[in-house]
Short mmCIF file of C-alpha atoms and ligand atoms in Angstrom, two decimals:
data_model
loop_
_atom_site.label_atom_id
_atom_site.label_comp_id
_atom_site.label_asym_id
_atom_site.label_seq_id
_atom_site.Cartn_x
_atom_site.Cartn_y
_atom_site.Cartn_z
CA UNK S 1 1.12 -90.66 -47.39
CA UNK S 2 1.01 -89.47 -51.00
CA UNK S 3 3.15 -87.19 -53.13
CA UNK S 4 0.99 -84.28 -54.23
CA UNK S 5 3.44 -82.01 -56.05
CA UNK S 6 7.06 -81.44 -57.00
CA UNK S 7 8.47 -77.94 -57.15
CA UNK S 8 11.64 -77.43 -59.16
CA UNK S 9 14.13 -74.66 -58.47
CA UNK S 10 16.92 -74.33 -61.05
CA UNK S 11 19.46 -71.95 -59.49
CA UNK S 12 22.33 -70.14 -61.16
CA UNK S 13 24.59 -67.19 -60.47
CA UNK S 14 27.64 -65.75 -62.22
CA UNK S 15 31.00 -65.83 -60.45
CA UNK S 16 32.84 -62.61 -59.81
CA UNK S 17 36.12 -64.43 -60.48
CA UNK S 18 35.74 -67.34 -62.92
CA UNK S 19 38.10 -70.26 -62.36
CA UNK S 20 39.29 -73.19 -64.43
CA UNK S 21 39.38 -76.90 -63.82
CA UNK S 22 41.03 -78.97 -66.52
CA UNK S 23 37.86 -79.18 -68.62
CA UNK S 24 36.99 -75.51 -68.86
CA UNK S 25 36.30 -72.18 -67.21
CA UNK S 26 33.61 -72.20 -64.55
CA UNK S 27 31.78 -68.87 -64.90
CA UNK S 28 28.60 -69.76 -62.97
CA UNK S 29 27.63 -71.91 -60.02
CA UNK S 30 24.38 -73.81 -60.47
CA UNK S 31 22.12 -76.32 -58.74
CA UNK S 32 18.80 -77.92 -59.51
CA UNK S 33 16.87 -78.10 -56.24
CA UNK S 34 13.62 -80.04 -55.87
CA UNK S 35 10.97 -79.95 -53.24
CA UNK S 36 8.66 -82.98 -52.98
CA UNK S 37 5.35 -82.10 -51.32
CA UNK S 38 3.16 -84.67 -49.55
CA UNK S 39 -0.46 -84.68 -48.41
CA UNK S 40 0.45 -84.90 -44.73
CA UNK S 41 2.56 -81.77 -44.57
CA UNK S 42 6.06 -83.28 -44.87
CA UNK S 43 8.28 -81.76 -47.55
CA UNK S 44 11.46 -83.41 -48.81
CA UNK S 45 14.43 -81.63 -50.38
CA UNK S 46 16.75 -82.97 -53.05
CA UNK S 47 19.36 -81.74 -55.50
CA UNK S 48 20.52 -82.72 -58.95
CA UNK S 49 24.23 -82.11 -59.33
CA UNK S 50 25.06 -79.43 -61.86
CA UNK S 51 28.61 -80.14 -63.03
CA UNK S 52 30.89 -77.14 -63.42
CA UNK S 53 29.83 -76.64 -67.04
CA UNK S 54 26.26 -78.01 -66.77
CA UNK S 55 23.20 -75.75 -67.10
CA UNK S 56 20.71 -76.49 -64.27
CA UNK S 57 17.79 -76.30 -66.70
CA UNK S 58 18.57 -79.77 -68.14
CA UNK S 59 17.82 -81.77 -64.98
CA UNK S 60 14.92 -79.40 -64.26
CA UNK S 61 13.35 -80.26 -67.63
CA UNK S 62 13.82 -84.00 -67.03
CA UNK S 63 12.14 -83.76 -63.64
CA UNK S 64 9.29 -81.63 -64.91
CA UNK S 65 8.47 -83.46 -68.13
CA UNK S 66 9.56 -87.06 -67.46
CA UNK S 67 9.80 -87.88 -63.74
CA UNK S 68 7.16 -85.79 -62.01
CA UNK S 69 4.22 -87.58 -63.72
CA UNK S 70 5.67 -90.95 -62.57
CA UNK S 71 5.69 -90.14 -58.87
CA UNK S 72 2.70 -87.84 -58.28
CA UNK S 73 0.14 -89.80 -56.24
CA UNK S 74 2.70 -92.41 -55.11
CA UNK S 75 3.72 -93.20 -51.53
CA UNK S 76 7.05 -91.36 -50.96
CA UNK S 77 8.22 -94.14 -48.62
CA UNK S 78 8.37 -96.54 -51.59
CA UNK S 79 11.90 -95.38 -52.39
CA UNK S 80 13.10 -98.55 -54.11
CA UNK S 81 9.92 -98.97 -56.16
CA UNK S 82 9.97 -95.37 -57.33
CA UNK S 83 13.67 -95.50 -58.20
CA UNK S 84 13.07 -98.47 -60.49
CA UNK S 85 9.99 -96.80 -61.97
CA UNK S 86 11.98 -93.65 -62.82
CA UNK S 87 14.97 -95.60 -64.13
CA UNK S 88 12.95 -97.94 -66.34
CA UNK S 89 10.86 -95.15 -67.82
CA UNK S 90 13.98 -93.17 -68.83
CA UNK S 91 16.31 -96.07 -69.70
CA UNK S 92 16.19 -95.64 -73.47
CA UNK S 93 17.31 -92.03 -73.28
CA UNK S 94 18.87 -91.84 -69.84
CA UNK S 95 21.10 -94.17 -67.79
CA UNK S 96 23.80 -91.49 -67.27
CA UNK S 97 24.40 -87.77 -66.86
CA UNK S 98 21.63 -85.25 -66.32
CA UNK S 99 18.84 -87.84 -66.41
CA UNK S 100 20.28 -89.81 -63.49
CA UNK S 101 21.04 -86.52 -61.75
CA UNK S 102 17.33 -85.71 -62.05
CA UNK S 103 16.39 -89.13 -60.62
CA UNK S 104 18.90 -88.46 -57.82
CA UNK S 105 17.19 -85.22 -56.84
CA UNK S 106 13.80 -86.88 -56.39
CA UNK S 107 15.30 -89.90 -54.65
CA UNK S 108 17.11 -87.67 -52.13
CA UNK S 109 13.88 -85.84 -51.39
CA UNK S 110 12.05 -89.14 -50.82
CA UNK S 111 14.71 -90.23 -48.28
CA UNK S 112 14.43 -86.82 -46.62
CA UNK S 113 10.67 -87.40 -46.31
CA UNK S 114 11.24 -90.93 -44.97
CA UNK S 115 13.62 -89.66 -42.31
CA UNK S 116 11.19 -86.95 -41.26
CA UNK S 117 8.28 -89.44 -41.24
CA UNK S 118 10.22 -91.80 -38.96
CA UNK S 119 11.84 -89.01 -36.93
CA UNK S 120 15.38 -90.21 -37.67
CA UNK S 121 18.34 -88.94 -39.71
CA UNK S 122 18.77 -90.61 -43.10
CA UNK S 123 21.89 -92.47 -41.94
CA UNK S 124 19.67 -94.47 -39.55
CA UNK S 125 17.55 -95.59 -42.50
CA UNK S 126 20.73 -96.57 -44.37
CA UNK S 127 21.64 -98.95 -41.55
CA UNK S 128 23.25 -96.68 -38.99
CA UNK S 129 26.37 -94.58 -38.50
CA UNK S 130 29.81 -96.19 -38.69
CA UNK S 131 31.14 -92.81 -37.51
CA UNK S 132 29.71 -89.74 -35.78
CA UNK S 133 32.23 -87.28 -37.24
CA UNK S 134 34.24 -87.18 -40.40
CA UNK S 135 37.51 -85.59 -41.42
CA UNK S 136 37.05 -82.98 -44.13
CA UNK S 137 39.48 -82.41 -46.97
CA UNK S 138 39.81 -79.14 -48.84
CA UNK S 139 39.05 -79.27 -52.56
CA UNK S 140 40.56 -76.26 -54.27
CA UNK S 141 43.64 -75.16 -56.19
CA UNK S 142 41.69 -74.11 -59.28
CA UNK S 143 43.31 -71.77 -61.76
CA UNK S 144 42.40 -68.12 -62.10
CA UNK S 145 44.76 -66.98 -64.85
CA UNK S 146 45.85 -70.36 -66.23
CA UNK S 147 49.32 -71.89 -66.10
CA UNK S 148 52.21 -70.58 -64.02
CA UNK S 149 50.34 -70.12 -60.73
CA UNK S 150 52.50 -72.40 -58.56
CA UNK S 151 53.38 -69.70 -56.02
CA UNK S 152 49.75 -68.63 -55.52
CA UNK S 153 48.68 -72.28 -55.15
CA UNK S 154 51.37 -72.93 -52.53
CA UNK S 155 49.94 -69.98 -50.58
CA UNK S 156 46.48 -71.48 -50.99
CA UNK S 157 47.71 -74.71 -49.36
CA UNK S 158 48.89 -72.69 -46.37
CA UNK S 159 45.49 -70.95 -46.21
CA UNK S 160 43.66 -74.32 -46.11
CA UNK S 161 46.07 -75.44 -43.39
CA UNK S 162 45.41 -72.27 -41.39
CA UNK S 163 41.65 -72.92 -41.74
CA UNK S 164 42.13 -76.29 -40.03
CA UNK S 165 42.44 -78.73 -42.95
CA UNK S 166 44.99 -81.53 -42.74
CA UNK S 167 43.99 -83.12 -46.06
CA UNK S 168 43.74 -81.34 -49.43
CA UNK S 169 43.05 -82.22 -53.04
CA UNK S 170 45.04 -80.38 -55.67
CA UNK S 171 43.49 -79.77 -59.08
CA UNK S 172 45.86 -80.78 -61.85
CA UNK S 173 45.52 -81.41 -65.57
CA UNK S 174 46.88 -78.09 -66.88
CA UNK S 175 49.89 -79.64 -68.64
CA UNK S 176 52.43 -82.06 -67.15
CA UNK S 177 55.21 -79.49 -66.67
CA UNK S 178 52.86 -77.06 -64.96
CA UNK S 179 51.31 -79.79 -62.79
CA UNK S 180 54.71 -80.97 -61.61
CA UNK S 181 55.85 -77.40 -60.84
CA UNK S 182 52.65 -76.79 -58.82
CA UNK S 183 53.13 -79.95 -56.78
CA UNK S 184 56.78 -79.07 -56.10
CA UNK S 185 55.78 -75.63 -54.81
CA UNK S 186 52.98 -77.01 -52.64
CA UNK S 187 55.21 -79.82 -51.36
CA UNK S 188 57.85 -77.30 -50.27
CA UNK S 189 55.28 -75.03 -48.63
CA UNK S 190 53.63 -77.71 -46.50
CA UNK S 191 56.70 -79.77 -45.61
CA UNK S 192 56.57 -81.02 -42.02
CA UNK S 193 52.96 -79.88 -41.43
CA UNK S 194 51.46 -83.39 -41.48
CA UNK S 195 49.21 -82.72 -44.48
CA UNK S 196 47.83 -85.51 -46.67
CA UNK S 197 47.56 -84.64 -50.37
CA UNK S 198 45.42 -86.00 -53.17
CA UNK S 199 45.42 -84.95 -56.83
CA UNK S 200 42.63 -84.74 -59.41
CA UNK S 201 43.22 -84.15 -63.12
CA UNK S 202 39.52 -84.34 -64.12
CA UNK S 203 40.55 -86.75 -66.90
CA UNK S 204 42.83 -84.26 -68.64
CA UNK S 205 45.23 -86.83 -70.11
CA UNK S 206 45.47 -90.03 -72.07
CA UNK S 207 46.92 -93.16 -70.52
CA UNK S 208 50.58 -92.36 -71.34
CA UNK S 209 50.63 -88.90 -69.77
CA UNK S 210 48.43 -90.07 -66.90
CA UNK S 211 51.04 -92.70 -66.05
CA UNK S 212 53.92 -90.24 -66.51
CA UNK S 213 52.23 -87.85 -64.08
CA UNK S 214 51.67 -90.68 -61.60
CA UNK S 215 55.38 -91.55 -61.72
CA UNK S 216 56.40 -87.90 -61.31
CA UNK S 217 54.20 -87.57 -58.20
CA UNK S 218 55.29 -90.83 -56.53
CA UNK S 219 57.24 -88.94 -53.82
CA UNK S 220 54.17 -87.14 -52.36
CA UNK S 221 52.65 -90.21 -50.71
CA UNK S 222 49.25 -89.30 -52.23
CA UNK S 223 46.15 -90.72 -50.63
CA UNK S 224 44.66 -91.00 -54.12
CA UNK S 225 45.01 -89.98 -57.79
CA UNK S 226 41.54 -88.99 -59.03
CA UNK S 227 40.08 -89.28 -62.54
CA UNK S 228 43.40 -89.94 -64.29
CA UNK S 229 41.67 -90.68 -67.63
CA UNK S 230 38.24 -90.21 -69.22
CA UNK S 231 35.36 -91.85 -67.36
CA UNK S 232 34.37 -94.05 -70.30
CA UNK S 233 37.96 -95.30 -70.78
CA UNK S 234 37.71 -98.18 -68.31
CA UNK S 235 40.62 -100.13 -69.82
CA UNK S 236 42.71 -96.97 -69.47
CA UNK S 237 41.85 -96.75 -65.79
CA UNK S 238 42.95 -100.32 -65.32
CA UNK S 239 46.24 -99.71 -67.10
CA UNK S 240 47.00 -96.57 -65.09
CA UNK S 241 46.14 -98.39 -61.88
CA UNK S 242 48.53 -101.23 -62.75
CA UNK S 243 51.41 -98.83 -63.46
CA UNK S 244 51.32 -96.23 -60.66
CA UNK S 245 52.06 -96.71 -56.98
CA UNK S 246 49.31 -94.56 -55.44
CA UNK S 247 45.63 -95.63 -55.16
CA UNK S 248 43.49 -94.63 -58.15
CA UNK S 249 40.08 -93.03 -57.54
CA UNK S 250 37.15 -92.20 -59.81
CA UNK S 251 33.42 -92.48 -60.26
CA UNK S 252 31.94 -88.98 -59.96
CA UNK S 253 31.00 -89.31 -63.63
CA UNK S 254 29.68 -92.86 -63.34
CA UNK S 255 26.07 -93.66 -62.64
CA UNK S 256 23.87 -96.36 -61.08
CA UNK S 257 24.71 -99.94 -60.21
CA UNK S 258 25.00 -100.77 -63.91
CA UNK S 259 27.73 -98.24 -64.58
CA UNK S 260 29.60 -99.21 -61.42
CA UNK S 261 29.25 -102.92 -62.22
CA UNK S 262 31.41 -102.42 -65.32
CA UNK S 263 33.76 -99.93 -63.64
CA UNK S 264 34.41 -102.15 -60.62
CA UNK S 265 34.33 -105.41 -62.54
CA UNK S 266 37.21 -104.19 -64.72
CA UNK S 267 39.35 -103.35 -61.67
CA UNK S 268 39.38 -99.67 -62.65
CA UNK S 269 39.85 -98.14 -59.20
CA UNK S 270 40.93 -98.59 -55.60
CA UNK S 271 38.46 -95.93 -54.43
CA UNK S 272 34.97 -95.37 -55.88
CA UNK S 273 33.55 -91.84 -55.72
CA UNK S 274 29.83 -91.85 -56.47
CA UNK S 275 28.17 -88.44 -56.21
CA UNK S 276 24.79 -88.79 -54.49
CA UNK S 277 23.30 -86.04 -56.65
CA UNK S 278 24.16 -87.70 -59.94
CA UNK S 279 24.69 -91.44 -59.31
CA UNK S 280 20.97 -91.96 -58.69
CA UNK S 281 20.49 -90.82 -55.10
CA UNK S 282 20.64 -92.81 -51.86
CA UNK S 283 18.88 -95.75 -53.48
CA UNK S 284 21.56 -96.07 -56.19
CA UNK S 285 24.32 -95.46 -53.67
CA UNK S 286 23.09 -98.38 -51.62
CA UNK S 287 23.28 -100.58 -54.71
CA UNK S 288 26.77 -99.26 -55.51
CA UNK S 289 28.01 -99.75 -51.94
CA UNK S 290 27.01 -103.41 -52.05
CA UNK S 291 28.99 -103.79 -55.30
CA UNK S 292 32.05 -102.01 -53.94
CA UNK S 293 32.05 -104.15 -50.83
CA UNK S 294 31.99 -107.29 -52.97
CA UNK S 295 34.91 -105.96 -55.05
CA UNK S 296 37.04 -104.82 -52.10
CA UNK S 297 36.84 -101.19 -53.21
CA UNK S 298 36.46 -98.30 -50.76
CA UNK S 299 33.64 -95.78 -51.30
CA UNK S 300 34.64 -92.19 -50.71
CA UNK S 301 31.75 -90.02 -51.90
CA UNK S 302 32.20 -87.06 -54.23
CA UNK S 303 30.28 -83.85 -53.46
CA UNK S 304 30.54 -80.45 -55.12
CA UNK S 305 26.97 -79.17 -54.86
CA UNK S 306 25.04 -76.83 -52.60
CA UNK S 307 24.36 -77.14 -48.87
CA UNK S 308 21.61 -79.68 -49.62
CA UNK S 309 24.09 -81.90 -51.46
CA UNK S 310 26.55 -81.50 -48.59
CA UNK S 311 23.92 -82.40 -45.98
CA UNK S 312 22.92 -85.48 -47.97
CA UNK S 313 26.54 -86.50 -48.45
CA UNK S 314 27.20 -86.24 -44.70
CA UNK S 315 24.30 -88.64 -44.10
CA UNK S 316 25.74 -91.02 -46.68
CA UNK S 317 29.34 -90.91 -45.46
CA UNK S 318 28.19 -91.78 -41.93
CA UNK S 319 26.79 -95.03 -43.35
CA UNK S 320 29.71 -96.00 -45.63
CA UNK S 321 31.41 -99.18 -44.41
CA UNK S 322 35.18 -99.51 -44.67
CA UNK S 323 36.18 -101.91 -47.43
CA UNK S 324 39.27 -103.19 -45.63
CA UNK S 325 38.54 -103.82 -42.01
CA UNK S 326 41.26 -103.54 -39.39
CA UNK S 327 41.66 -101.92 -35.99
CA UNK S 328 43.26 -98.90 -37.66
CA UNK S 329 41.27 -98.95 -40.88
CA UNK S 330 41.39 -95.90 -43.14
CA UNK S 331 38.08 -94.04 -42.85
CA UNK S 332 36.40 -92.16 -45.72
CA UNK S 333 36.96 -88.39 -45.75
CA UNK S 334 34.48 -85.66 -46.67
CA UNK S 335 34.99 -83.49 -49.74
CA UNK S 336 34.78 -79.86 -48.62
CA UNK S 337 34.67 -77.64 -51.68
CA UNK S 338 36.55 -74.41 -51.01
CA UNK S 339 36.00 -72.90 -54.44
CA UNK S 340 33.75 -69.91 -54.99
CA UNK S 341 30.01 -70.65 -54.66
CA UNK S 342 27.85 -67.61 -53.83
CA UNK S 343 24.79 -69.48 -52.52
CA UNK S 344 26.13 -72.87 -51.36
CA UNK S 345 26.19 -72.15 -47.62
CA UNK S 346 23.36 -69.59 -47.56
CA UNK S 347 20.78 -71.99 -48.93
CA UNK S 348 20.15 -73.67 -45.56
CA UNK S 349 19.98 -72.34 -42.03
CA UNK S 350 22.53 -74.78 -40.54
CA UNK S 351 25.14 -75.49 -43.24
CA UNK S 352 27.92 -78.03 -42.73
CA UNK S 353 30.78 -76.37 -40.92
CA UNK S 354 34.21 -77.84 -40.34
CA UNK S 355 36.01 -77.24 -37.06
CA UNK S 356 39.73 -78.01 -37.03
CA UNK S 357 39.19 -80.06 -40.18
CA UNK S 358 36.36 -82.23 -38.80
CA UNK S 359 32.58 -82.20 -39.23
CA UNK S 360 30.01 -83.76 -36.90
CA UNK S 361 27.39 -85.89 -38.64
CA UNK S 362 24.02 -84.10 -38.17
CA UNK S 363 21.36 -86.07 -36.31
CA UNK S 364 18.28 -84.03 -37.19
CA UNK S 365 15.49 -85.98 -38.99
CA UNK S 366 15.89 -86.61 -42.71
CA UNK S 367 18.66 -84.59 -44.34
CA UNK S 368 18.37 -82.12 -41.49
CA UNK S 369 18.12 -79.06 -43.72
CA UNK S 370 15.88 -76.05 -43.40
CA UNK S 371 15.94 -74.23 -46.72
CA UNK S 372 15.90 -70.44 -46.90
CA UNK S 373 13.27 -69.64 -49.53
CA UNK S 374 14.60 -66.12 -50.00
CA UNK S 375 17.84 -67.66 -51.31
CA UNK S 376 15.89 -69.96 -53.65
CA UNK S 377 13.97 -67.01 -55.02
CA UNK S 378 17.04 -64.85 -55.38
CA UNK S 379 19.03 -67.29 -57.52
CA UNK S 380 16.23 -69.02 -59.44
CA UNK S 381 16.74 -69.05 -63.20
CA UNK S 382 13.91 -67.08 -64.76
CA1 CA A 1 36.93 -84.73 -59.10
#
């Protein structure tokens, strides 16, 4: 089998109601979708993660001008070989960010092709499923007007609960006083409902305020405290982790085995959160999972992309081992983005759907997605 072409689909659409995470106002949702074509009729789909503020054209340009010439004519089943080829060729200007997101998109498509070629879901190729269903947690609680939205966010918690979720991640990082008021309102609203909470500041604070927030939230029995400080401040992560009681999580802005080597080696986190669509794809995630296992760190994947990213992440999370084995070991949970995304679910014919807060791991070959080309065409950036 040979790769004959790569089609790139940068997608973008404005949001009717922009929302803020701690780093800025999200006014568009975007994705860079790729389609890897082979000479025997199998097509693989992949996605480069477009961060909340990231234009999808960047990864598209990397794929078109740098990566596509490296893989045309190659055997798509040579996933490891092609990953190293793409990484080495871009090392001097890549290693992180949009360049590894672009590598991720192609790598995902190659694994999709491999699954289809072998007639098995990707999790089989990754070594099998540790679980056949996964608990989903609601990611939400973004801001619409800014500070002072505690009452609305408490209502949002009740809405996630009514939709079946028993785990939720609250976006913080809008000022310590505001964050603490929001958590108090949510805590009161959900009391006695058996809900597990996590928080995520998207690295809004320095070490001092990150620790102060951790102390202020000690009473909520948080499953994790995500991105307390900037991703490149590894010593800061370690200090926060040594001073707060809850587990510290991070890694959505870290890339490849090399980035995670330093992150894990420094003892930065209890929970590593690689994003398949930016860490370097399944190939890089396999490298990272071996590192995390050696460091006694749990992988709990990050995902905030389209239905293709979600489908890929479900295949990955099936194959994530637990770091701390026991009869009642804590299993990874699936990030289920509840924020506005006009084309996320419509992009494929069978999108991931949670029922009572759980999702079955799909068993169709490859990523198991059938992409709706009308949706691609509708949202493609001209
Ligand atoms: Ca996050």
